[in-house]
Short mmCIF file of C-alpha atoms in Angstrom, two decimals:
data_model
loop_
_atom_site.label_atom_id
_atom_site.label_comp_id
_atom_site.label_asym_id
_atom_site.label_seq_id
_atom_site.Cartn_x
_atom_site.Cartn_y
_atom_site.Cartn_z
CA MET A 1 17.58 134.80 -24.74
CA ASN A 2 17.16 132.89 -27.84
CA THR A 3 13.66 131.45 -28.42
CA SER A 4 14.88 128.37 -30.42
CA ASP A 5 17.23 127.30 -27.74
CA THR A 6 14.39 127.27 -25.29
CA ALA A 7 11.93 125.07 -27.31
CA ARG A 8 14.35 122.10 -27.91
CA PRO A 9 13.62 119.24 -25.56
CA PRO A 10 16.44 117.61 -23.64
CA GLN A 11 17.87 114.31 -24.97
CA ALA A 12 17.94 111.12 -22.86
CA ARG A 13 21.31 109.45 -22.34
CA VAL A 14 21.28 105.75 -23.07
CA LYS A 15 23.46 103.51 -21.12
CA LYS A 16 24.41 100.09 -22.70
CA ASN A 17 24.59 97.14 -20.28
CA ALA A 18 25.79 93.48 -20.95
CA PRO A 19 22.79 91.12 -21.89
CA LEU A 20 23.87 88.47 -19.28
CA ASN A 21 23.92 90.90 -16.58
CA SER A 22 20.24 91.39 -16.67
CA VAL A 23 18.29 89.76 -13.67
CA VAL A 24 15.46 88.92 -15.82
CA TRP A 25 17.33 86.12 -17.45
CA LEU A 26 17.54 84.28 -14.20
CA ILE A 27 13.99 83.29 -14.19
CA PRO A 28 14.07 81.16 -17.44
CA LEU A 29 17.48 79.76 -16.67
CA LEU A 30 16.13 78.72 -13.23
CA ALA A 31 13.03 77.15 -14.90
CA LEU A 32 15.32 75.31 -17.38
CA PHE A 33 17.48 73.90 -14.69
CA THR A 34 14.46 72.72 -12.64
CA GLY A 35 13.03 71.03 -15.81
CA LEU A 36 16.26 69.38 -16.50
CA TRP A 37 16.53 68.23 -12.84
CA LEU A 38 12.97 66.94 -12.97
CA ALA A 39 13.63 65.10 -16.23
CA PHE A 40 16.74 63.57 -14.74
CA GLN A 41 14.93 62.45 -11.68
CA HIS A 42 12.09 61.02 -13.67
CA ILE A 43 14.39 59.07 -15.90
CA GLN A 44 16.40 57.89 -12.86
CA ASN A 45 13.20 56.85 -10.94
CA THR A 46 11.36 55.40 -13.94
CA GLY A 47 11.89 51.67 -14.45
CA PRO A 48 11.26 49.74 -17.64
CA GLU A 49 7.84 49.42 -19.24
CA ILE A 50 6.90 45.83 -19.96
CA THR A 51 4.05 44.01 -21.62
CA LEU A 52 2.20 41.13 -19.99
CA LEU A 53 0.10 38.75 -21.91
CA MET A 54 -3.04 37.36 -20.31
CA LYS A 55 -6.05 35.29 -21.47
CA ASP A 56 -8.48 38.08 -20.19
CA ALA A 57 -8.31 41.21 -18.15
CA ASP A 58 -10.35 39.86 -15.30
CA GLY A 59 -9.60 41.90 -12.12
CA ILE A 60 -7.25 44.28 -13.92
CA GLU A 61 -7.91 48.08 -13.69
CA VAL A 62 -5.76 50.74 -15.50
CA ASN A 63 -3.97 52.99 -12.80
CA ASN A 64 -5.47 50.92 -10.00
CA THR A 65 -3.99 47.41 -10.29
CA MET A 66 -0.49 47.48 -8.72
CA VAL A 67 2.58 45.37 -9.18
CA LYS A 68 4.06 44.11 -5.95
CA VAL A 69 7.19 42.21 -4.85
CA LEU A 70 7.09 40.91 -1.29
CA ASN A 71 3.99 43.01 -0.81
CA VAL A 72 5.79 46.25 -1.84
CA SER A 73 4.32 48.26 -4.74
CA VAL A 74 6.91 48.58 -7.48
CA GLY A 75 4.68 49.57 -10.40
CA LYS A 76 1.14 49.81 -11.76
CA VAL A 77 -0.94 48.95 -14.77
CA THR A 78 -1.01 51.83 -17.34
CA ASP A 79 -2.96 50.32 -20.22
CA VAL A 80 -4.94 47.34 -21.42
CA LYS A 81 -5.37 46.38 -25.04
CA LEU A 82 -6.65 43.59 -27.12
CA ARG A 83 -3.97 41.54 -28.80
CA GLN A 84 -3.72 41.52 -32.53
CA ASP A 85 -3.73 37.71 -32.71
CA GLU A 86 -7.04 37.61 -30.78
CA LYS A 87 -5.37 35.28 -28.05
CA GLY A 88 -6.10 37.42 -25.08
CA VAL A 89 -5.08 40.96 -23.97
CA SER A 90 -1.80 42.91 -23.42
CA VAL A 91 -1.38 44.60 -20.19
CA MET A 92 1.16 47.55 -20.19
CA VAL A 93 2.82 47.95 -16.78
CA GLN A 94 5.22 50.79 -15.76
CA LEU A 95 7.79 49.55 -13.06
CA SER A 96 9.96 51.63 -10.85
CA ALA A 97 13.81 51.75 -11.37
CA ASP A 98 14.35 49.82 -8.13
CA VAL A 99 13.34 46.54 -9.73
CA LYS A 100 15.00 47.22 -13.15
CA HIS A 101 17.71 44.59 -12.43
CA MET A 102 14.98 42.01 -11.53
CA ILE A 103 13.34 41.98 -14.99
CA ARG A 104 15.09 39.22 -16.80
CA LYS A 105 14.02 36.69 -19.33
CA ASP A 106 13.11 34.05 -16.62
CA THR A 107 11.14 36.45 -14.57
CA GLN A 108 7.77 34.95 -13.68
CA PHE A 109 4.45 36.92 -13.24
CA TRP A 110 1.17 35.80 -11.87
CA ILE A 111 -2.08 37.37 -10.54
CA VAL A 112 -2.80 37.30 -6.85
CA LYS A 113 -6.49 36.88 -6.17
CA PRO A 114 -8.66 34.65 -3.96
CA ARG A 115 -7.93 31.11 -4.70
CA ILE A 116 -8.83 27.60 -3.34
CA ASP A 117 -6.83 24.62 -4.33
CA GLN A 118 -4.96 21.60 -2.76
CA SER A 119 -2.73 23.97 -1.08
CA GLY A 120 -5.38 25.71 0.92
CA ILE A 121 -7.14 29.12 0.60
CA THR A 122 -4.82 32.00 -0.45
CA GLY A 123 -5.32 35.64 -1.44
CA LEU A 124 -8.13 36.60 0.90
CA ASN A 125 -6.50 39.95 1.43
CA THR A 126 -7.41 40.94 -2.20
CA LEU A 127 -11.04 40.74 -1.40
CA VAL A 128 -10.61 44.26 0.04
CA SER A 129 -7.65 45.68 -1.72
CA GLY A 130 -8.32 44.12 -5.15
CA ALA A 131 -6.24 41.82 -7.29
CA TYR A 132 -2.62 42.73 -7.95
CA ILE A 133 0.24 41.40 -10.03
CA ALA A 134 3.33 39.75 -8.33
CA PHE A 135 6.49 38.38 -9.86
CA THR A 136 9.68 36.65 -8.94
CA PRO A 137 12.95 38.12 -10.01
CA GLY A 138 14.80 36.45 -12.84
CA HIS A 139 18.54 35.44 -12.88
CA SER A 140 19.04 34.98 -16.52
CA ALA A 141 21.73 37.08 -18.35
CA GLU A 142 19.18 38.10 -21.05
CA THR A 143 16.53 40.66 -20.59
CA ALA A 144 13.03 40.85 -21.93
CA THR A 145 10.03 43.22 -21.98
CA VAL A 146 7.16 40.71 -22.93
CA PHE A 147 6.11 38.16 -20.50
CA GLN A 148 3.19 35.50 -20.02
CA ILE A 149 1.31 35.67 -16.74
CA ALA A 150 0.97 32.20 -15.21
CA ASP A 151 -2.29 30.88 -13.72
CA VAL A 152 -0.95 29.84 -10.51
CA PRO A 153 1.91 31.22 -8.42
CA PRO A 154 5.33 29.70 -9.06
CA ILE A 155 6.63 27.35 -6.46
CA SER A 156 10.17 28.88 -6.01
CA ALA A 157 9.84 32.06 -4.14
CA ILE A 158 12.21 34.96 -4.02
CA GLY A 159 15.68 33.68 -2.74
CA GLN A 160 14.41 30.09 -2.43
CA THR A 161 16.78 27.43 -3.60
CA GLY A 162 16.17 23.94 -4.74
CA LEU A 163 16.11 21.58 -7.67
CA ARG A 164 13.91 21.86 -10.82
CA LEU A 165 13.35 18.62 -12.68
CA HIS A 166 11.42 17.60 -15.84
CA LEU A 167 9.36 14.48 -15.84
CA THR A 168 7.75 12.64 -18.80
CA ASN A 169 5.00 10.19 -18.60
CA LYS A 170 2.79 8.28 -21.05
CA SER A 171 -0.63 8.35 -19.29
CA ASN A 172 -4.13 9.67 -19.88
CA LYS A 173 -4.09 11.22 -16.27
CA LEU A 174 -2.88 14.79 -15.81
CA LEU A 175 -2.07 16.08 -12.40
CA SER A 176 -2.71 19.75 -11.75
CA ALA A 177 -0.12 22.41 -11.08
CA GLY A 178 0.51 22.70 -7.35
CA SER A 179 0.15 18.90 -6.75
CA PRO A 180 2.63 17.75 -4.05
CA VAL A 181 5.80 15.97 -4.59
CA LEU A 182 6.43 13.31 -1.85
CA TYR A 183 9.39 11.35 -0.61
CA GLY A 184 7.47 8.62 1.26
CA ASP A 185 4.77 10.53 2.91
CA ILE A 186 6.84 13.73 3.30
CA ASN A 187 6.07 16.73 1.17
CA VAL A 188 9.21 17.94 -0.33
CA GLY A 189 8.11 19.88 -3.36
CA GLN A 190 5.31 20.67 -5.84
CA VAL A 191 4.42 20.50 -9.32
CA GLU A 192 5.08 23.79 -11.18
CA THR A 193 3.68 23.16 -14.60
CA ALA A 194 1.75 20.24 -16.33
CA SER A 195 0.98 19.97 -19.92
CA PHE A 196 -0.20 17.22 -22.35
CA ASN A 197 1.36 16.93 -25.80
CA PRO A 198 -1.24 15.41 -28.23
CA ASP A 199 1.31 14.54 -30.85
CA ASP A 200 3.21 11.84 -28.88
CA LYS A 201 0.50 11.45 -26.30
CA THR A 202 2.90 12.23 -23.45
CA VAL A 203 2.41 14.26 -20.25
CA HIS A 204 5.27 16.67 -19.28
CA TYR A 205 5.79 17.97 -15.72
CA GLN A 206 8.06 20.53 -14.25
CA ILE A 207 8.53 19.98 -10.62
CA PHE A 208 10.51 21.95 -7.95
CA ILE A 209 12.11 20.33 -4.87
CA ASN A 210 12.80 22.58 -2.08
CA SER A 211 16.31 22.79 -0.54
CA PRO A 212 17.61 20.99 1.50
CA ASN A 213 15.27 18.11 0.28
CA ASP A 214 16.85 18.28 -3.11
CA LYS A 215 19.74 16.07 -1.75
CA LEU A 216 17.28 13.21 -1.79
CA VAL A 217 17.39 13.18 -5.53
CA ASN A 218 20.12 11.32 -7.37
CA SER A 219 20.74 9.18 -10.42
CA ASN A 220 18.92 6.14 -8.85
CA SER A 221 15.67 8.05 -8.06
CA ARG A 222 12.50 6.75 -9.63
CA PHE A 223 9.26 8.77 -9.78
CA TRP A 224 5.69 7.48 -10.07
CA VAL A 225 2.06 8.77 -9.75
CA GLN A 226 0.26 7.98 -6.61
CA SER A 227 -3.42 8.19 -6.39
CA GLY A 228 -5.03 9.86 -3.29
CA LEU A 229 -6.44 6.56 -1.68
CA LYS A 230 -5.29 2.98 -2.23
CA ILE A 231 -7.17 0.13 -0.91
CA GLU A 232 -5.84 -3.46 -1.28
CA ALA A 233 -7.58 -6.60 -0.32
CA GLY A 234 -5.15 -9.43 -0.24
CA GLY A 235 -4.26 -12.56 1.76
CA GLY A 236 -3.03 -10.32 4.65
CA GLY A 237 -6.42 -8.66 4.84
CA ILE A 238 -7.59 -5.19 3.74
CA LYS A 239 -4.96 -2.52 3.60
CA ILE A 240 -5.82 1.18 3.26
CA ASP A 241 -2.91 3.47 2.33
CA ALA A 242 -3.94 7.10 2.66
CA SER A 243 -1.69 9.88 1.38
CA PRO A 244 -1.49 13.31 2.98
CA ILE A 245 -4.53 15.50 2.49
CA PRO A 246 -3.23 17.50 -0.54
CA ALA A 247 -2.44 14.24 -2.24
CA LEU A 248 -5.87 12.90 -1.52
CA LEU A 249 -7.45 15.73 -3.40
CA SER A 250 -5.40 15.77 -6.55
CA GLY A 251 -2.84 12.88 -6.35
CA ALA A 252 0.88 13.21 -5.97
CA ILE A 253 4.22 12.44 -7.50
CA VAL A 254 6.31 10.17 -5.30
CA PHE A 255 9.96 9.12 -5.60
CA ARG A 256 12.50 6.93 -3.96
CA ASP A 257 15.79 5.23 -4.84
CA GLU A 258 15.45 2.05 -6.97
CA PRO A 259 17.65 0.17 -6.21
CA PRO A 260 18.33 1.64 -2.78
CA GLY A 261 21.51 3.29 -2.43
CA LYS A 262 23.47 6.45 -3.02
CA GLY A 263 23.60 7.57 -6.71
CA ASN A 264 25.23 10.28 -8.44
CA SER A 265 23.89 13.89 -8.10
CA VAL A 266 21.84 15.31 -10.90
CA PRO A 267 21.98 18.83 -12.31
CA ASN A 268 19.18 21.38 -12.49
CA ASN A 269 16.54 20.73 -15.17
CA ALA A 270 17.42 17.08 -15.36
CA GLU A 271 14.89 14.65 -17.04
CA PHE A 272 13.40 11.60 -15.54
CA THR A 273 10.68 9.03 -16.57
CA LEU A 274 7.40 9.15 -14.59
CA TYR A 275 5.72 5.79 -14.09
CA ASN A 276 1.95 5.42 -13.76
CA SER A 277 2.17 3.52 -10.47
CA LEU A 278 4.53 1.76 -8.04
CA SER A 279 3.61 -1.58 -9.48
CA ASP A 280 4.36 -0.29 -12.93
CA LEU A 281 7.77 0.65 -11.72
CA GLN A 282 8.32 -2.61 -10.01
CA ASN A 283 7.53 -4.49 -13.16
CA GLN A 284 10.19 -2.82 -15.12
CA PRO A 285 12.97 -5.11 -16.27
CA ASN A 286 16.43 -4.58 -14.69
CA SER A 287 19.84 -6.23 -15.25
CA ARG A 288 19.49 -8.61 -12.38
CA ALA A 289 15.94 -9.86 -12.93
CA LEU A 290 15.42 -13.51 -13.86
CA TYR A 291 12.55 -14.42 -16.03
CA TYR A 292 10.65 -17.74 -16.12
CA VAL A 293 7.48 -19.16 -17.77
CA VAL A 294 4.82 -21.20 -16.09
CA PHE A 295 2.05 -23.12 -18.05
CA PHE A 296 -1.21 -23.24 -16.11
CA ARG A 297 -4.17 -25.41 -17.05
CA ASP A 298 -6.29 -23.79 -14.42
CA SER A 299 -8.21 -20.57 -14.81
CA VAL A 300 -6.07 -17.40 -14.74
CA ARG A 301 -9.03 -15.20 -13.92
CA GLY A 302 -7.90 -12.82 -11.18
CA LEU A 303 -4.29 -13.03 -12.01
CA SER A 304 -2.87 -9.83 -13.45
CA ALA A 305 0.47 -8.21 -14.26
CA GLY A 306 1.94 -7.02 -11.08
CA ALA A 307 0.63 -9.84 -8.92
CA SER A 308 3.07 -11.19 -6.32
CA VAL A 309 5.24 -14.28 -6.66
CA GLU A 310 5.78 -15.87 -3.25
CA TYR A 311 7.91 -18.69 -1.78
CA LYS A 312 6.56 -19.87 1.47
CA GLY A 313 4.89 -16.53 2.06
CA LEU A 314 7.96 -14.41 1.20
CA PRO A 315 7.53 -12.15 -1.87
CA VAL A 316 10.43 -13.01 -4.34
CA GLY A 317 9.14 -11.50 -7.52
CA THR A 318 6.07 -10.36 -9.70
CA VAL A 319 4.02 -11.43 -12.56
CA THR A 320 5.02 -9.56 -15.73
CA ASP A 321 2.72 -10.95 -18.50
CA VAL A 322 -0.66 -12.64 -18.37
CA PRO A 323 -0.86 -14.32 -20.85
CA PHE A 324 2.50 -14.68 -22.51
CA PHE A 325 1.85 -16.38 -25.85
CA ALA A 326 4.49 -16.65 -28.51
CA ARG A 327 3.68 -15.78 -32.20
CA ASN A 328 0.38 -17.52 -33.26
CA ASP A 329 0.43 -19.80 -30.08
CA SER A 330 -2.84 -18.40 -29.05
CA LEU A 331 -4.46 -20.04 -32.13
CA LYS A 332 -3.99 -23.31 -30.36
CA LEU A 333 -5.59 -22.36 -27.20
CA PHE A 334 -8.47 -24.86 -27.36
CA SER A 335 -6.30 -27.75 -28.41
CA ASP A 336 -3.26 -27.17 -26.05
CA LYS A 337 -5.51 -26.15 -23.15
CA ARG A 338 -2.83 -24.22 -21.41
CA ILE A 339 -1.96 -20.53 -20.68
CA PRO A 340 1.55 -19.36 -20.54
CA VAL A 341 2.47 -16.82 -17.78
CA ARG A 342 5.81 -15.07 -17.47
CA ILE A 343 7.09 -14.28 -14.02
CA MET A 344 10.17 -12.14 -12.87
CA LEU A 345 12.21 -13.19 -9.75
CA GLU A 346 14.18 -10.31 -8.28
CA PRO A 347 17.32 -11.10 -6.36
CA GLU A 348 16.96 -7.90 -4.44
CA ARG A 349 13.89 -9.22 -2.63
CA MET A 350 15.79 -12.45 -1.69
CA GLU A 351 18.93 -10.69 -0.37
CA ILE A 352 17.63 -9.78 3.07
CA ASN A 353 20.46 -8.84 5.42
CA ALA A 354 22.74 -10.44 2.90
CA ASP A 355 25.60 -9.38 0.40
CA ARG A 356 24.61 -8.56 -3.17
CA GLN A 357 25.09 -11.48 -5.44
CA ALA A 358 25.61 -11.73 -9.12
CA SER A 359 22.65 -12.76 -11.38
CA GLY A 360 24.41 -16.10 -12.40
CA VAL A 361 24.67 -17.13 -8.77
CA TRP A 362 20.93 -16.78 -8.14
CA GLN A 363 20.25 -18.42 -11.52
CA GLN A 364 22.25 -21.47 -10.50
CA SER A 365 20.54 -21.62 -7.10
CA ILE A 366 17.07 -21.42 -8.64
CA GLN A 367 17.95 -24.07 -11.30
CA ALA A 368 19.14 -26.35 -8.47
CA ALA A 369 15.86 -25.82 -6.70
CA LEU A 370 13.94 -26.54 -10.00
CA ASN A 371 15.86 -29.77 -10.27
CA ARG A 372 14.75 -30.77 -6.77
CA GLY A 373 11.12 -30.21 -7.60
CA LEU A 374 10.38 -26.54 -7.22
CA THR A 375 6.88 -26.02 -8.74
CA ALA A 376 4.35 -23.21 -9.23
CA SER A 377 0.66 -23.00 -8.52
CA LEU A 378 -2.09 -20.36 -8.54
CA GLU A 379 -3.32 -19.47 -5.10
CA SER A 380 -6.06 -17.15 -3.82
CA ASP A 381 -4.86 -13.87 -2.49
CA SER A 382 -8.28 -12.51 -1.62
CA LEU A 383 -11.70 -14.34 -1.30
CA ILE A 384 -13.37 -10.89 -1.57
CA THR A 385 -11.77 -9.65 -4.76
CA GLY A 386 -10.86 -12.95 -6.33
CA GLN A 387 -7.15 -11.89 -6.80
CA LEU A 388 -4.63 -14.63 -7.49
CA PHE A 389 -0.88 -15.01 -7.04
CA VAL A 390 1.69 -17.39 -8.03
CA ASN A 391 3.04 -19.56 -5.23
CA LEU A 392 6.37 -21.42 -5.47
CA SER A 393 6.67 -24.52 -3.41
CA ASP A 394 8.48 -27.97 -3.27
CA SER A 395 6.71 -30.70 -4.96
CA THR A 396 5.38 -33.74 -3.00
CA THR A 397 5.43 -37.24 -4.17
CA GLY A 398 2.37 -38.28 -6.10
CA VAL A 399 1.19 -34.92 -7.09
CA PRO A 400 0.82 -34.58 -10.84
CA LEU A 401 2.94 -31.85 -12.57
CA PHE A 402 2.48 -30.02 -15.83
CA LYS A 403 5.64 -29.05 -17.91
CA PRO A 404 4.96 -29.36 -21.54
CA GLN A 405 8.43 -28.19 -22.57
CA ALA A 406 11.83 -27.19 -21.00
CA GLN A 407 11.96 -23.51 -22.52
CA TYR A 408 9.47 -21.12 -23.91
CA GLN A 409 10.57 -18.06 -25.85
CA GLY A 410 14.00 -18.16 -24.34
CA ASN A 411 12.82 -18.58 -20.69
CA VAL A 412 13.08 -21.63 -18.46
CA VAL A 413 9.79 -23.30 -17.89
CA ILE A 414 8.71 -23.98 -14.26
CA ALA A 415 6.40 -27.14 -13.81
CA SER A 416 3.00 -26.33 -12.43
CA LYS A 417 0.49 -28.06 -10.27
CA ASN A 418 -3.16 -27.55 -9.33
CA GLY A 419 -3.53 -25.26 -6.42
CA GLY A 420 -6.04 -23.23 -4.49
CA PHE A 421 -9.70 -23.82 -5.69
CA ALA A 422 -8.59 -26.03 -8.52
CA ALA A 423 -6.93 -28.55 -6.10
CA LEU A 424 -10.01 -28.30 -3.86
CA GLN A 425 -12.32 -28.99 -6.89
CA ASN A 426 -10.27 -31.99 -7.88
CA GLN A 427 -10.51 -33.41 -4.31
CA LEU A 428 -14.31 -32.82 -4.29
CA SER A 429 -14.45 -34.52 -7.68
CA ASP A 430 -12.55 -37.57 -6.28
CA LEU A 431 -14.82 -37.66 -3.17
CA LEU A 432 -17.88 -37.47 -5.36
CA ALA A 433 -16.56 -40.21 -7.62
CA LYS A 434 -16.03 -42.47 -4.48
CA PHE A 435 -19.42 -41.56 -3.24
CA ASN A 436 -21.10 -42.49 -6.56
CA ALA A 437 -19.25 -45.84 -6.49
CA LEU A 438 -21.00 -46.78 -3.18
CA PRO A 439 -23.97 -49.31 -3.34
CA LEU A 440 -26.22 -46.52 -2.28
CA ASN A 441 -29.51 -48.43 -3.44
CA GLN A 442 -28.67 -51.55 -1.48
CA THR A 443 -27.81 -49.43 1.66
CA VAL A 444 -30.96 -47.38 1.25
CA SER A 445 -32.97 -50.68 1.05
CA GLU A 446 -31.39 -52.12 4.01
CA LEU A 447 -31.80 -48.87 5.87
CA ASN A 448 -35.55 -48.75 5.02
CA SER A 449 -35.89 -52.45 6.18
CA SER A 450 -34.14 -51.53 9.42
CA LEU A 451 -36.39 -48.56 9.98
CA ARG A 452 -39.56 -50.74 9.49
CA GLU A 453 -38.31 -53.19 12.05
CA LEU A 454 -37.49 -50.33 14.40
CA LYS A 455 -40.97 -48.99 13.91
CA SER A 456 -42.62 -52.41 14.66
CA THR A 457 -40.41 -52.59 17.77
CA LEU A 458 -41.60 -49.22 18.92
CA ASN A 459 -45.15 -50.24 18.32
CA SER A 460 -44.69 -53.24 20.60
CA VAL A 461 -43.13 -51.23 23.26
CA ASN A 462 -45.94 -48.72 23.12
CA ARG A 463 -48.48 -51.73 23.49
CA LEU A 464 -46.48 -53.09 26.56
CA LEU A 465 -46.43 -49.61 28.12
CA ALA A 466 -50.12 -49.30 27.59
CA GLN A 467 -50.99 -52.45 29.74
CA ASP A 468 -52.28 -52.11 33.28
CA SER A 469 -49.55 -54.42 34.73
CA THR A 470 -46.83 -52.30 33.21
CA GLN A 471 -48.43 -49.11 34.49
CA LYS A 472 -48.62 -50.71 38.05
CA MET A 473 -44.94 -51.69 38.07
CA PRO A 474 -43.79 -48.37 39.50
CA GLN A 475 -46.01 -48.74 42.49
CA GLU A 476 -44.76 -52.23 43.09
CA ILE A 477 -41.16 -51.22 42.65
CA SER A 478 -41.74 -48.45 45.13
CA GLN A 479 -43.17 -50.83 47.68
CA THR A 480 -40.20 -53.18 47.26
CA LEU A 481 -37.84 -50.28 47.99
CA ARG A 482 -39.67 -49.43 51.04
CA ASN A 483 -39.31 -53.02 52.24
CA ILE A 484 -35.68 -53.14 51.56
CA GLN A 485 -35.31 -49.98 53.43
CA GLN A 486 -37.06 -51.42 56.44
CA THR A 487 -34.83 -54.54 56.27
CA LEU A 488 -31.72 -52.35 56.22
CA GLN A 489 -33.02 -50.48 59.28
CA GLY A 490 -33.18 -53.87 61.11
CA VAL A 491 -29.32 -54.30 60.73
CA SER A 492 -28.38 -50.84 61.60
CA PRO A 493 -25.77 -50.24 64.40
CA ASN A 494 -28.50 -49.47 66.95
CA SER A 495 -30.60 -52.64 66.22
CA PRO A 496 -30.35 -55.84 68.48
CA LEU A 497 -29.65 -58.01 65.50
CA TYR A 498 -26.57 -55.94 64.77
CA THR A 499 -25.50 -56.35 68.40
CA ASP A 500 -25.89 -60.09 68.30
CA ILE A 501 -24.02 -60.51 65.09
CA ARG A 502 -21.08 -58.40 66.45
CA ALA A 503 -21.01 -60.60 69.74
CA THR A 504 -21.02 -63.77 67.61
CA LEU A 505 -18.17 -62.43 65.48
CA ASN A 506 -16.09 -61.60 68.70
CA ARG A 507 -16.58 -65.19 70.04
CA LEU A 508 -15.63 -66.57 66.77
CA ASN A 509 -12.52 -64.45 66.68
CA GLN A 510 -11.60 -65.84 70.28
CA THR A 511 -12.11 -69.34 69.23
CA LEU A 512 -9.92 -68.90 66.19
CA GLN A 513 -7.17 -67.40 68.42
CA GLN A 514 -7.39 -70.33 70.75
CA ALA A 515 -7.15 -72.86 67.85
CA GLU A 516 -4.19 -71.08 66.39
CA PRO A 517 -1.46 -73.18 68.40
CA ALA A 518 -3.07 -76.43 67.50
CA LEU A 519 -3.24 -75.41 63.84
CA GLN A 520 0.40 -74.38 63.97
CA THR A 521 1.37 -77.72 65.49
CA LEU A 522 -0.52 -79.58 62.74
CA GLN A 523 1.31 -77.54 60.23
CA GLU A 524 4.73 -78.40 61.70
CA GLN A 525 3.72 -82.02 62.66
CA PRO A 526 0.74 -83.38 60.68
CA ASN A 527 0.85 -86.72 62.73
CA ALA A 528 0.47 -85.02 66.07
CA LEU A 529 -3.26 -86.09 66.26
CA ILE A 530 -2.16 -89.86 66.12
CA PHE A 531 1.21 -89.89 68.10
CA ASN A 532 2.36 -88.10 71.13
CA LYS A 533 4.55 -85.14 70.61
CA GLY A 534 7.45 -86.56 72.46
CA GLN A 535 7.18 -90.19 71.43
CA ARG A 536 9.50 -91.39 68.65
CA ASP A 537 7.82 -92.74 65.54
CA PRO A 538 7.51 -96.57 65.61
CA ILE A 539 9.74 -98.68 63.36
CA PRO A 540 7.84 -101.24 61.44
CA GLN A 541 9.10 -104.91 61.89
CA GLY A 542 8.76 -107.90 59.70
CA ALA A 543 6.62 -110.90 60.51
CA VAL A 544 8.34 -113.69 62.50
CA SER A 545 8.53 -116.99 60.67
CA LYS A 546 7.48 -120.07 62.39
#
């Protein structure tokens, strides 16, 4: 046996396999597939990342503050940073993919936290869970990733329909967002935003009217600001007009149709003018209004623009300008001693249960009344506040009128007369003048003389009453009355005298009855006492001549 053959080791046989056939490669492949699946799921389930701009980060906590829609969590705050422009903070929010289609350019965000305003108390549940961010889905075709968080919740909720309008007002009063919008006393919407532009000194409002109340708005609608509580003291007494409780706290915007009637529908985001008050709206000129001027020599203190113009107690217009001086006419105030006032007569107020008439028809009717003596006077509307109104009435004969000219600044002039306290003052002046014309000195002198005589007479009476004979007179009168009473008792029915008188009267009556035939005979034949009743009257004969 060869030794070299015995010492050589055996050689291994190497078997070549395909690389992909190894089981070891399944593990990384499975891990890669799992990672890709997780990445796909992450991308699919992860929504957009947006940036919210706020004034401060009060109540915001990273990874704790949630974003909710209809009280369902759809995201959370991931980061909070200071803005580069130093105007607040930027809040980074990661949303879920379920709300990706809701994030549009018109999406509105706000913070839900405990709040007390004119709408009541809201957000009490956040005292336990903490504040969270809510939003309403947008409907714009454009998308956005940066949004401004509002201070108050928007009026229009998810899926709520209605009408959004823009109002402009020149006023120094600004209503707060959330103030009610009223139709009469019915709450139909709210103010969404309110801002003041210092450049043109105008106030801009965006209001939202809920459906189906948006049908109340048309092209004839007019809007004005109403204060919470309105107290009027006029001729009809004290009137208190209280708005709903939300309007009492912050005021409200009220609208109605002027003139009444169905106008054309208005589109969304339409613009309207907002008036400061209802009287401001009523004083606005219209195509049918008729303007006249009245010159007053009385004091116009208490008369203001918006005061009522009445005819026999019926409101027919309003006062528009107090005073209404033409150019440089006020320089002649002390020489002319008159104050022009412009009034506006409204045909709408006179067309009560009647057809609408053209302005020319009313102008002719009023001119005919002026030709018959229609005049104007100032009357007291309230003794408490001193307010005045213009009263139109038919002139009476003998009353002095004041009409310095036929027209003034293109307006027909209505004659005026003294009225109210001025007329009463004139009557008192006339009465005092007549009283001063009386001969008071002579009257007082005669009165003093009469008083002296009366005093002397009273002294004489006192002396007469003080005499003893006068003081004894009551006793004597009492004794005389007793005597009269005794005398009357003697002729009472039970007394003998009364019986004798009655018997005498009976005998007298019988005698008269017996004498009645004789009296009747004498009445029929007066000569019966001289001649017999049956004998014929003798015939006188002449004397026999011898």
